[in-house]
Amino acid sequence: MEKMSCSACLLKSKAVESLAESELEVLGQNCVEVPFDKGETIFKQEALSSNIIYLQTGLVKLIIKGPQRTQILRLKKAPCYLGLPTTVGDKVNHYSAVALEPSKACFIDLGVFKSFLRLNTEFSYEIVTELCKNELEQFHRCVTLVQNQVFGRLATNLLYMANSIYDNNEYDLPLSRNEIADLVCTSRETVSRLLSELDQEGIIAISGKHIRLLDLKKLEDISKNG
DNA sequence: GCATTAACCACAG
DNA sequence: CTGTGGTTAATGC
């Protein structure tokens, strides 16, 4: 295996930045960098997982098989860890991760990762912080999904992509209509219809996957009350 | 009852 | 894979 050094990496996580030079060397000897094409599965539900995965670049969807259909748990934008809960919390993956655009990920040996957690408090602190932020986000997402109507759920997610993924009110949707449906818990027909309606009302402009959010005020209103 | 919401089906690009 | 129309079930006023 090619000997890598993580100390030169420009894409270090906050946690890894707290590692000492000697620890970085251990990390370098126990991790590999893997490129993924759009659509490739990074890890799969039901499979045994013995690696911590750090997404360096790209965009990923986390999906879980529900009783009825597949559900998109959430989108994850690099840089971030993938599957910490499912790798540390159990031997088997409870969900899958699929690249939505060309992505690069580091696979880190679980044993080495755990030893950092035990020995380096700064490292642990950063990991715990990331986990907590994620959980808070998930709580809020859960409430909107359960209590809002489809219009609101869709608007919320369109805004989320603009604000948290692309930092732009104009972007290309990384998902098909069907996947958007899996994200906001509805049918693909409803997604089509609602997007058309928002377009007709001048709140967004959409053609194919390209979308522009025009009336943010209204969108936010729909997101909250819709 | 009547209106609204949203799912399911079918079919056409 | 998408967009639309018809139909239908559930819920609310």
XYZ file of N, CA and C (backbone and C1' of nucleotides) in Angstrom:
860
model
N 0.845 -1.207 0.000
C 0.000 0.000 0.000
C 0.882 1.259 0.000
N 0.448 2.201 -0.757
C 1.203 3.449 -0.824
C 1.189 4.140 0.540
N 2.334 4.604 0.928
C 2.384 5.262 2.224
C 1.918 6.709 2.077
N 0.878 7.043 2.832
C 0.337 8.387 2.734
C 0.588 9.139 4.013
N 0.731 10.419 3.880
C 0.787 11.206 5.090
C -0.433 12.093 5.147
N -1.100 12.086 6.263
C -2.280 12.916 6.384
C -1.905 14.334 6.790
N -0.659 14.534 7.187
C -0.315 15.860 7.684
C -0.326 16.887 6.556
N -0.069 16.428 5.332
C -0.042 17.356 4.207
C -1.427 17.604 3.618
N -2.381 16.808 4.059
C -3.724 16.896 3.476
C -4.349 18.258 3.787
N -4.947 18.835 2.764
C -5.558 20.153 2.944
C -7.017 20.046 3.354
N -7.504 18.828 3.385
C -8.932 18.637 3.623
C -9.200 18.002 4.977
N -8.304 18.255 5.914
C -8.448 17.651 7.235
C -9.727 18.099 7.930
N -10.323 17.172 8.663
C -11.461 17.542 9.486
C -10.939 18.310 10.693
N -11.853 18.995 11.371
C -11.462 19.725 12.579
C -10.841 18.789 13.584
N -11.429 17.601 13.688
C -10.926 16.618 14.646
C -9.498 16.230 14.296
N -9.260 15.954 13.032
C -7.940 15.491 12.624
C -6.895 16.602 12.788
N -7.355 17.841 12.686
C -6.422 18.948 12.884
C -5.848 18.955 14.296
N -6.542 18.316 15.206
C -6.074 18.315 16.590
C -5.093 17.176 16.867
N -4.835 16.355 15.854
C -3.920 15.238 16.066
C -2.464 15.704 16.025
N -1.643 15.022 16.805
C -0.210 15.314 16.802
C 0.426 14.710 15.548
N 1.625 15.187 15.255
C 2.327 14.705 14.064
C 2.454 13.176 14.049
N 2.766 12.622 15.209
C 2.929 11.161 15.272
C 1.610 10.448 15.017
N 0.536 11.043 15.502
C -0.785 10.442 15.285
C -1.174 10.536 13.814
N -0.830 11.641 13.202
C -1.133 11.818 11.780
C -0.439 10.749 10.945
N 0.747 10.400 11.405
C 1.481 9.377 10.670
C 0.779 8.022 10.779
N 0.334 7.710 12.001
C -0.429 6.462 12.192
C -1.676 6.478 11.316
N -2.340 7.623 11.304
C -3.553 7.750 10.497
C -3.236 7.497 9.028
N -2.146 8.102 8.574
C -1.760 7.954 7.173
C -1.516 6.503 6.795
N -0.992 5.737 7.742
C -0.720 4.329 7.448
C -1.973 3.476 7.514
N -3.039 4.037 8.036
C -4.251 3.238 8.220
C -5.482 3.829 7.539
N -5.240 4.579 6.480
C -6.392 5.054 5.745
C -6.099 5.095 4.251
N -7.142 4.922 3.454
C -6.994 5.028 2.009
C -8.024 5.990 1.447
N -7.622 6.618 0.369
C -8.485 7.595 -0.276
C -9.136 6.915 -1.479
N -10.456 7.031 -1.586
C -11.163 6.349 -2.681
C -12.028 7.339 -3.442
N -11.910 7.378 -4.775
C -12.786 8.230 -5.567
C -14.074 7.488 -5.926
N -15.158 8.213 -5.973
C -16.447 7.615 -6.360
C -17.080 8.408 -7.484
N -17.677 7.683 -8.430
C -18.440 8.344 -9.485
C -19.829 8.645 -8.972
N -20.504 9.520 -9.684
C -21.907 9.796 -9.395
C -22.690 8.481 -9.459
N -23.474 8.238 -8.442
C -24.305 7.037 -8.439
C -23.675 5.835 -7.760
N -22.388 5.906 -7.471
C -21.739 4.767 -6.828
C -22.068 4.716 -5.342
N -22.198 3.470 -4.859
C -22.481 3.267 -3.444
C -21.184 3.279 -2.647
N -21.153 4.076 -1.603
C -19.950 4.174 -0.774
C -19.973 3.122 0.326
N -21.128 2.964 0.949
C -21.317 1.791 1.805
C -22.790 1.421 1.780
N -23.036 0.169 2.116
C -24.359 -0.374 1.880
C -25.003 -0.883 3.152
N -26.286 -0.614 3.266
C -27.072 -1.111 4.382
C -26.929 -2.635 4.455
N -26.861 -3.163 5.628
C -26.762 -4.604 5.871
C -25.318 -5.100 5.817
N -24.442 -4.318 5.197
C -23.062 -4.793 5.085
C -22.304 -4.537 6.378
N -21.289 -5.333 6.598
C -20.421 -5.158 7.745
C -19.554 -3.937 7.500
N -19.409 -3.087 8.488
C -18.554 -1.934 8.257
C -17.462 -1.870 9.305
N -16.235 -1.781 8.833
C -15.130 -1.706 9.786
C -14.275 -0.488 9.506
N -14.860 0.459 8.745
C -14.125 1.683 8.460
C -14.951 2.897 8.823
N -14.236 3.898 9.294
C -14.841 5.211 9.429
C -14.601 5.895 8.097
N -15.612 6.577 7.595
C -15.450 7.191 6.289
C -15.546 8.706 6.403
N -14.548 9.341 5.848
C -14.524 10.800 5.863
C -14.679 11.287 4.432
N -15.760 12.018 4.184
C -16.018 12.531 2.841
C -15.224 13.817 2.639
N -14.238 13.739 1.735
C -13.367 14.902 1.498
C -14.014 15.901 0.559
N -14.512 15.372 -0.555
C -15.178 16.245 -1.517
C -16.411 15.536 -2.045
N -17.378 16.317 -2.480
C -18.549 15.731 -3.109
C -19.814 15.849 -2.286
N -20.820 15.155 -2.758
C -22.148 15.205 -2.143
C -22.723 13.793 -2.122
N -23.370 13.464 -1.013
C -23.813 12.090 -0.801
C -25.229 12.084 -0.259
N -25.995 11.040 -0.597
C -27.297 10.861 0.055
C -27.219 9.648 0.950
N -27.801 9.755 2.137
C -27.919 8.613 3.034
C -29.318 8.060 2.865
N -29.422 6.774 2.553
C -30.743 6.188 2.334
C -30.944 4.952 3.187
N -32.177 4.767 3.592
C -32.510 3.616 4.416
C -33.766 2.976 3.845
N -33.797 1.654 3.855
C -34.977 0.952 3.337
C -36.052 0.935 4.400
N -37.198 1.521 4.078
C -38.318 1.506 5.003
C -39.229 0.347 4.667
N -40.299 0.185 5.451
C -41.230 -0.901 5.197
C -41.904 -0.768 3.830
N -42.147 0.471 3.405
C -42.826 0.689 2.125
C -41.838 0.968 1.008
N -41.025 1.978 1.235
C -40.102 2.376 0.193
C -38.815 2.923 0.784
N -37.896 3.215 -0.115
C -36.629 3.764 0.342
C -36.835 5.198 0.786
N -36.166 5.559 1.857
C -36.274 6.920 2.375
C -34.893 7.568 2.334
N -34.844 8.786 1.845
C -33.583 9.507 1.943
C -33.521 10.138 3.324
N -32.557 9.722 4.110
C -32.431 10.254 5.461
C -32.021 11.700 5.411
N -31.003 11.969 4.606
C -30.544 13.338 4.452
C -29.440 13.384 3.405
N -29.118 14.592 2.993
C -27.976 14.785 2.109
C -26.796 15.195 2.971
N -25.605 14.786 2.558
C -24.407 15.177 3.293
C -23.411 15.778 2.327
N -22.978 16.986 2.649
C -21.997 17.654 1.806
C -20.623 17.567 2.446
N -19.610 17.330 1.615
C -18.240 17.318 2.126
C -17.854 18.720 2.583
N -16.956 18.825 3.529
C -16.291 17.761 4.270
C -17.105 17.325 5.479
N -17.188 16.027 5.684
C -17.908 15.510 6.838
C -17.638 14.020 6.988
N -17.913 13.509 8.159
C -17.809 12.067 8.355
C -19.106 11.416 7.911
N -18.987 10.231 7.385
C -20.169 9.476 6.963
C -20.288 8.234 7.824
N -21.471 8.010 8.330
C -21.711 6.737 8.979
C -21.035 6.541 10.311
N -20.705 7.622 11.004
C -20.183 7.455 12.357
C -21.157 6.660 13.222
N -22.441 7.045 13.226
C -23.381 6.320 14.088
C -23.444 4.838 13.751
N -23.483 4.547 12.474
C -23.707 3.164 12.082
C -22.439 2.325 12.196
N -21.284 2.971 12.145
C -20.038 2.209 12.256
C -19.644 1.995 13.709
N -19.822 3.040 14.515
C -19.461 2.916 15.921
C -20.583 2.253 16.721
N -21.811 2.533 16.301
C -22.959 2.056 17.064
C -23.315 0.598 16.830
N -22.903 0.045 15.715
C -23.237 -1.346 15.413
C -22.214 -1.887 14.426
N -22.208 -3.188 14.285
C -21.258 -3.775 13.333
C -21.771 -3.640 11.909
N -23.092 -3.650 11.791
C -23.714 -3.667 10.471
C -24.271 -2.291 10.138
N -24.169 -1.903 8.877
C -24.698 -0.607 8.469
C -26.222 -0.591 8.514
N -26.774 0.470 9.077
C -28.225 0.589 9.126
C -28.749 1.378 7.945
N -27.860 1.973 7.189
C -28.279 2.715 5.997
C -27.143 2.702 4.987
N -27.449 3.168 3.784
C -26.451 3.201 2.713
C -26.073 4.631 2.395
N -24.904 4.796 1.794
C -24.478 6.109 1.314
C -24.170 6.002 -0.172
N -24.758 6.914 -0.954
C -24.563 6.898 -2.404
C -24.099 8.279 -2.858
N -23.063 8.299 -3.691
C -22.538 9.576 -4.188
C -23.506 10.198 -5.184
N -23.770 11.488 -5.017
C -24.657 12.191 -5.942
C -23.864 12.974 -6.981
N -22.589 13.149 -6.710
C -21.682 13.741 -7.679
C -20.328 13.078 -7.462
N -19.392 13.254 -8.380
C -18.076 12.660 -8.163
C -17.552 13.083 -6.796
N -17.124 12.110 -6.010
C -16.746 12.394 -4.631
C -15.466 11.659 -4.274
N -14.847 12.134 -3.208
C -13.636 11.485 -2.727
C -13.787 11.222 -1.235
N -13.472 10.006 -0.815
C -13.642 9.674 0.592
C -12.431 8.919 1.129
N -12.127 9.170 2.416
C -11.065 8.435 3.086
C -11.676 7.339 3.936
N -11.157 6.134 3.792
C -11.594 5.022 4.626
C -10.554 4.834 5.721
N -11.004 4.965 6.947
C -10.086 4.944 8.081
C -10.348 3.714 8.934
N -9.298 3.043 9.300
C -9.422 1.863 10.147
C -10.122 2.197 11.458
N -11.131 1.405 11.780
C -11.944 1.697 12.964
C -11.125 1.631 14.257
N -10.234 0.663 14.328
C -9.412 0.520 15.530
C -8.584 1.765 15.795
N -7.963 2.260 14.740
C -7.137 3.460 14.873
C -7.987 4.654 15.281
N -9.147 4.755 14.644
C -10.053 5.851 14.960
C -10.464 5.801 16.429
N -10.797 4.608 16.896
C -11.220 4.461 18.295
C -10.088 4.800 19.258
N -8.877 4.453 18.873
C -7.761 4.765 19.780
C -7.567 6.279 19.882
N -7.797 6.990 18.789
C -7.734 8.462 18.860
C -8.813 8.985 19.800
N -9.996 8.390 19.697
C -11.102 8.827 20.553
C -10.730 8.680 22.026
N -10.055 7.580 22.341
C -9.711 7.314 23.742
C -8.567 8.203 24.229
N -7.611 8.425 23.339
C -6.371 9.043 23.810
C -6.308 10.560 23.620
N -7.036 11.056 22.655
C -6.925 12.480 22.346
C -8.258 13.191 22.612
N -8.301 13.918 23.711
C -9.581 14.514 24.108
C -10.068 15.580 23.135
N -9.126 16.330 22.579
C -9.518 17.370 21.626
C -10.191 16.729 20.399
N -9.601 15.646 19.947
C -10.155 14.888 18.827
C -11.575 14.417 19.155
N -11.723 13.798 20.315
C -13.036 13.298 20.732
C -14.054 14.427 20.792
N -13.603 15.543 21.340
C -14.510 16.684 21.489
C -15.058 17.117 20.137
N -14.190 17.192 19.143
C -14.641 17.612 17.811
C -15.617 16.610 17.207
N -15.340 15.327 17.430
C -16.242 14.299 16.891
C -17.608 14.377 17.574
N -17.596 14.509 18.889
C -18.860 14.600 19.620
C -19.645 15.818 19.140
N -18.949 16.922 18.932
C -19.616 18.131 18.476
C -20.294 17.917 17.122
N -19.571 17.262 16.224
C -20.175 17.003 14.913
C -21.414 16.121 15.051
N -21.300 15.104 15.885
C -22.443 14.207 16.083
C -23.640 14.952 16.658
N -23.385 15.829 17.618
C -24.474 16.574 18.254
C -25.157 17.502 17.258
N -24.353 18.193 16.467
C -24.940 19.086 15.471
C -25.828 18.299 14.520
N -25.334 17.145 14.115
C -26.123 16.300 13.223
C -27.436 15.888 13.839
N -27.363 15.499 15.098
C -28.584 15.018 15.738
C -29.611 16.141 15.838
N -29.147 17.334 16.174
C -30.083 18.468 16.247
C -30.754 18.689 14.900
N -29.938 18.657 13.847
C -30.498 18.839 12.511
C -31.547 17.786 12.196
N -31.233 16.559 12.568
C -32.168 15.472 12.296
C -33.473 15.651 13.068
N -33.375 16.120 14.307
C -34.590 16.358 15.091
C -35.496 17.344 14.369
N -34.889 18.433 13.896
C -35.710 19.441 13.227
C -36.301 18.905 11.935
N -35.462 18.149 11.209
C -35.945 17.578 9.955
C -37.126 16.638 10.215
N -36.993 15.889 11.285
C -38.050 14.951 11.657
C -39.364 15.687 11.909
N -39.298 16.776 12.659
C -40.525 17.514 12.986
C -41.167 18.092 11.730
N -40.361 18.695 10.849
C -40.956 19.242 9.618
C -41.585 18.142 8.786
N -40.913 17.018 8.709
C -41.452 15.938 7.878
C -42.782 15.434 8.428
N -42.863 15.362 9.748
C -44.072 14.794 10.342
C -45.221 15.810 10.399
N -44.884 17.074 10.659
C -45.957 18.024 10.926
C -46.319 18.957 9.777
N -45.439 19.100 8.801
C -45.767 20.009 7.710
C -46.444 19.272 6.558
N -47.161 20.053 5.760
C -47.761 19.482 4.562
C -46.702 19.423 3.475
N -47.012 18.718 2.391
C -46.004 18.516 1.354
C -45.389 19.801 0.844
N -46.217 20.806 0.599
C -45.695 22.078 0.101
C -44.601 22.603 1.026
N -44.880 22.577 2.297
C -43.914 23.059 3.276
C -42.650 22.219 3.280
N -42.818 20.918 3.218
C -41.652 20.026 3.256
C -40.768 20.256 2.037
N -41.426 20.421 0.895
C -40.657 20.652 -0.329
C -39.910 21.979 -0.244
N -40.619 23.017 0.144
C -40.003 24.347 0.249
C -38.815 24.309 1.211
N -39.008 23.669 2.341
C -37.927 23.571 3.325
C -36.677 22.968 2.704
N -36.872 21.918 1.932
C -35.716 21.230 1.364
C -35.089 21.996 0.205
N -35.913 22.722 -0.556
C -35.344 23.560 -1.612
C -34.462 24.644 -0.994
N -34.958 25.214 0.101
C -34.182 26.240 0.796
C -32.918 25.651 1.407
N -33.053 24.450 1.954
C -31.899 23.803 2.565
C -30.781 23.629 1.543
N -31.154 23.183 0.348
C -30.129 22.976 -0.675
C -29.472 24.299 -1.051
N -30.287 25.328 -1.180
C -29.741 26.632 -1.535
C -28.803 27.140 -0.447
N -29.254 27.052 0.794
C -28.495 27.659 1.892
C -27.346 26.795 2.397
N -27.586 25.519 2.529
C -26.589 24.676 3.191
C -25.719 23.859 2.242
N -26.150 23.702 0.997
C -25.339 22.895 0.097
C -24.658 23.741 -0.971
N -25.443 24.583 -1.624
C -24.865 25.325 -2.747
C -24.521 26.779 -2.422
N -24.970 27.277 -1.294
C -24.761 28.681 -0.937
C -25.148 29.593 -2.099
N -26.249 29.250 -2.718
C -26.671 29.987 -3.899
C -28.164 29.716 -4.126
N -28.873 30.736 -4.584
C -30.296 30.526 -4.822
C -30.578 29.944 -6.196
N -29.505 29.709 -6.927
C -29.657 29.092 -8.241
C -28.736 27.878 -8.273
N -29.287 26.718 -8.579
C -28.458 25.505 -8.582
C -29.114 24.409 -9.397
N -28.374 23.351 -9.612
C -28.930 22.173 -10.276
C -29.305 21.150 -9.219
N -30.541 20.726 -9.258
C -30.992 19.725 -8.295
C -30.146 18.464 -8.443
N -29.613 17.966 -7.337
C -28.772 16.770 -7.401
C -29.614 15.491 -7.435
N -30.921 15.652 -7.379
C -31.813 14.500 -7.265
C -32.855 14.488 -8.378
N -33.312 13.290 -8.733
C -34.432 13.156 -9.661
C -35.719 13.481 -8.906
N -36.811 13.618 -9.645
C -38.101 13.902 -8.993
C -38.439 12.802 -7.992
N -38.126 11.584 -8.416
C -38.401 10.448 -7.540
C -37.605 10.527 -6.242
N -36.345 10.907 -6.364
C -35.515 11.009 -5.162
C -35.968 12.157 -4.268
N -36.404 13.254 -4.890
C -36.935 14.351 -4.078
C -38.134 13.845 -3.289
N -38.939 13.013 -3.963
C -40.094 12.419 -3.274
C -39.628 11.589 -2.076
N -38.561 10.822 -2.258
C -38.034 10.022 -1.149
C -37.470 10.904 -0.039
N -37.045 12.099 -0.419
C -36.482 13.018 0.564
C -37.568 13.691 1.390
N -38.672 14.076 0.735
C -39.715 14.806 1.452
C -40.946 13.949 1.750
N -40.803 12.662 1.578
C -41.882 11.736 1.909
C -43.167 12.024 1.151
N -43.115 11.882 -0.137
C -44.328 12.041 -0.930
C -44.151 11.218 -2.203
N -45.050 11.403 -3.168
C -44.936 10.650 -4.417
C -44.242 11.507 -5.462
N -43.664 10.872 -6.468
C -42.960 11.642 -7.489
C -43.924 12.529 -8.262
N -45.174 12.080 -8.426
C -46.170 12.906 -9.124
C -46.400 14.218 -8.384
N -46.524 14.106 -7.083
C -46.758 15.307 -6.278
C -45.587 16.275 -6.411
N -44.370 15.758 -6.404
C -43.201 16.623 -6.560
C -43.281 17.372 -7.885
N -43.565 16.653 -8.961
C -43.703 17.282 -10.274
C -44.725 18.411 -10.231
N -45.885 18.067 -9.716
C -46.969 19.052 -9.672
C -46.598 20.277 -8.847
N -46.066 20.056 -7.665
C -45.769 21.185 -6.796
C -44.688 22.077 -7.395
N -43.689 21.460 -8.011
C -42.634 22.274 -8.621
C -43.229 23.126 -9.746
N -44.115 22.529 -10.553
C -44.769 23.293 -11.616
C -45.572 24.455 -11.040
N -46.292 24.155 -9.961
C -47.119 25.206 -9.362
C -46.272 26.361 -8.839
N -45.192 26.022 -8.150
C -44.313 27.067 -7.626
C -43.754 27.893 -8.777
N -43.477 27.203 -9.878
C -42.950 27.872 -11.054
C -43.998 28.827 -11.640
N -45.225 28.337 -11.754
C -46.301 29.165 -12.315
C -46.574 30.388 -11.457
N -46.416 30.220 -10.172
C -46.687 31.350 -9.287
C -45.494 32.287 -9.176
N -44.435 31.959 -9.917
C -43.282 32.841 -9.931
C -42.433 32.782 -8.672
N -42.637 31.772 -7.861
C -41.859 31.652 -6.627
C -40.499 31.026 -6.916
N -40.482 30.109 -7.883
C -39.224 29.555 -8.356
C -39.261 29.541 -9.885
N -38.108 29.341 -10.489
C -38.068 29.112 -11.934
C -37.347 27.797 -12.117
N -38.009 26.865 -12.765
C -37.384 25.548 -12.898
C -37.487 25.048 -14.331
N -36.377 24.515 -14.812
C -36.428 23.813 -16.094
C -35.500 22.622 -15.975
N -36.084 21.464 -16.052
C -35.323 20.247 -15.818
C -34.823 20.229 -14.391
N -33.514 20.133 -14.242
C -32.978 20.104 -12.887
C -32.504 21.474 -12.423
N -32.472 22.415 -13.362
C -31.969 23.727 -12.984
C -33.066 24.522 -12.290
N -32.727 25.036 -11.132
C -33.739 25.740 -10.358
C -33.198 27.065 -9.848
N -34.091 28.053 -9.843
C -33.744 29.356 -9.289
C -34.811 29.714 -8.282
N -34.416 30.045 -7.090
C -35.388 30.459 -6.082
C -35.596 31.959 -6.235
N -36.809 32.357 -6.610
C -37.051 33.767 -6.917
C -37.612 34.525 -5.719
N -38.648 33.977 -5.135
C -39.297 34.689 -4.032
C -39.001 33.977 -2.707
N -37.872 34.363 -2.115
C -37.432 33.684 -0.898
C -38.417 33.874 0.253
N -38.980 35.091 0.313
C -39.939 35.366 1.385
C -41.092 34.376 1.359
N -41.655 34.230 0.166
C -42.797 33.318 0.042
C -42.379 31.884 0.330
N -41.197 31.521 -0.179
C -40.720 30.152 0.048
C -40.574 29.874 1.538
N -39.994 30.844 2.239
C -39.811 30.651 3.675
C -41.148 30.571 4.393
N -42.077 31.361 3.907
C -43.413 31.328 4.488
C -44.046 29.951 4.287
N -43.935 29.450 3.063
C -44.476 28.117 2.777
C -43.751 27.072 3.614
N -42.449 27.264 3.727
C -41.642 26.318 4.489
C -42.105 26.233 5.940
N -42.466 27.388 6.500
C -42.894 27.405 7.899
C -44.342 26.961 8.074
N -45.199 27.486 7.210
C -46.626 27.267 7.445
C -47.294 26.301 6.480
N -46.636 26.020 5.391
C -47.290 25.254 4.330
C -47.713 23.859 4.712
P -75.738 14.612 2.983
O -74.278 14.650 2.335
C -74.263 15.189 1.088
C -74.256 16.720 1.123
C -73.284 17.340 0.138
O -73.756 18.610 -0.277
C -72.554 17.784 2.358
P -73.191 19.212 -1.621
O -71.814 19.848 -1.104
C -71.825 21.048 -0.356
C -70.410 21.583 -0.269
C -69.605 21.386 -1.550
O -68.826 22.546 -1.772
C -68.522 20.292 0.243
P -67.798 22.606 -2.967
O -66.431 22.675 -2.164
C -66.307 23.561 -1.058
C -64.892 23.511 -0.526
C -63.815 23.461 -1.617
O -62.725 24.287 -1.216
C -63.683 21.509 -0.259
P -61.416 24.361 -2.106
O -60.447 23.380 -1.294
C -60.349 23.551 0.108
C -59.294 22.614 0.660
C -58.053 22.490 -0.230
O -56.907 22.480 0.610
C -58.987 20.360 0.172
P -55.438 22.619 -0.073
O -54.838 21.186 0.256
C -54.937 20.679 1.574
C -54.489 19.256 1.576
C -53.250 18.986 0.720
O -52.307 18.292 1.512
C -54.995 17.458 0.198
P -50.794 18.190 1.012
O -50.754 16.721 0.410
C -51.159 15.641 1.243
C -51.367 14.398 0.433
C -50.273 14.111 -0.609
O -50.032 12.714 -0.592
C -52.355 14.025 -1.633
P -48.638 12.125 -1.114
O -49.011 10.595 -1.296
C -49.910 9.960 -0.375
C -50.735 8.932 -1.101
C -49.942 8.173 -2.169
O -50.183 6.782 -2.085
C -51.863 9.179 -3.151
P -49.185 5.794 -2.800
O -50.102 5.170 -3.942
C -51.450 4.812 -3.655
C -52.172 4.517 -4.947
C -51.271 3.889 -6.016
O -51.954 2.805 -6.630
C -52.332 5.816 -6.877
P -51.228 1.874 -7.673
O -51.926 2.296 -9.041
C -53.344 2.471 -9.074
C -53.776 2.863 -10.469
C -52.892 2.281 -11.575
O -53.719 1.731 -12.584
C -53.033 4.651 -11.784
P -53.086 0.999 -13.847
O -53.217 2.118 -14.971
C -54.416 2.869 -15.071
C -54.284 3.845 -16.222
C -53.386 3.317 -17.341
O -53.930 3.690 -18.589
C -52.535 5.370 -16.533
P -53.486 2.999 -19.946
O -52.931 4.223 -20.785
C -53.618 5.476 -20.713
C -52.674 6.593 -21.090
C -51.656 6.178 -22.171
O -51.581 7.213 -23.125
C -50.563 7.191 -20.388
P -50.907 6.971 -24.535
O -50.378 8.414 -24.952
C -50.974 9.592 -24.409
C -49.903 10.664 -24.298
C -48.850 10.594 -25.415
O -48.416 11.899 -25.726
C -47.804 10.331 -23.341
P -48.094 12.248 -27.229
O -46.845 13.206 -27.151
C -45.571 12.702 -26.998
C -44.815 13.534 -25.996
C -43.383 13.710 -26.422
O -42.907 14.942 -25.946
C -43.474 12.453 -24.428
P -35.469 6.144 -13.455
O -35.643 7.355 -14.463
C -34.671 8.366 -14.597
C -35.344 9.547 -15.217
C -36.253 10.311 -14.242
O -35.993 11.705 -14.409
C -37.474 9.737 -16.185
P -36.471 12.736 -13.293
O -37.441 13.656 -14.140
C -38.373 13.063 -14.976
C -39.102 14.135 -15.720
C -40.036 14.965 -14.837
O -40.171 16.266 -15.384
C -41.296 13.525 -16.246
P -41.123 17.341 -14.681
O -42.517 17.176 -15.414
C -42.608 17.579 -16.759
C -44.037 17.485 -17.220
C -45.047 18.188 -16.302
O -45.986 18.839 -17.149
C -45.632 15.898 -16.536
P -47.015 19.895 -16.563
O -48.413 19.200 -16.877
C -48.384 17.979 -17.525
C -49.761 17.425 -17.744
C -50.891 17.968 -16.871
O -52.067 18.029 -17.664
C -50.606 15.664 -16.447
P -53.417 18.732 -17.127
O -54.423 17.498 -17.112
C -54.514 16.661 -18.261
C -55.399 15.469 -17.943
C -56.592 15.818 -17.050
O -57.740 15.097 -17.490
C -55.277 14.148 -16.014
P -59.156 15.283 -16.811
O -59.354 13.877 -16.089
C -59.177 12.673 -16.823
C -59.470 11.493 -15.907
C -60.648 11.735 -14.954
O -61.442 10.542 -14.884
C -58.674 11.228 -13.721
P -62.688 10.471 -13.917
O -62.050 9.723 -12.671
C -61.174 8.628 -12.885
C -60.896 7.962 -11.559
C -62.034 8.100 -10.539
O -62.192 6.870 -9.853
C -60.058 8.993 -9.632
P -63.278 6.707 -8.689
O -62.348 6.818 -7.418
C -61.201 5.983 -7.298
C -60.610 6.157 -5.917
C -61.683 6.270 -4.841
O -61.227 5.592 -3.672
C -60.336 8.194 -4.804
P -62.270 5.069 -2.588
O -61.426 5.277 -1.268
C -60.009 5.084 -1.290
C -59.405 5.891 -0.153
C -60.321 5.992 1.065
O -59.546 5.810 2.234
C -59.784 8.162 0.276
P -60.237 5.906 3.671
O -59.615 7.284 4.154
C -58.213 7.499 4.027
C -57.884 8.860 4.621
C -58.609 9.140 5.937
O -57.695 9.765 6.828
C -59.154 10.815 4.332
P -58.159 10.094 8.336
O -58.352 11.666 8.264
C -57.433 12.448 7.530
C -57.850 13.892 7.561
C -58.640 14.278 8.825
O -58.069 15.455 9.385
C -59.817 14.949 6.870
P -58.701 16.143 10.675
O -59.347 17.437 10.014
C -58.645 18.116 8.978
C -59.395 19.378 8.594
C -60.130 20.024 9.762
O -60.111 21.448 9.589
C -61.712 19.346 8.116
P -60.917 22.399 10.639
O -62.184 22.885 9.803
C -61.989 23.520 8.535
C -63.299 24.125 8.052
C -64.113 24.795 9.155
O -64.766 25.959 8.650
C -65.367 23.025 8.212
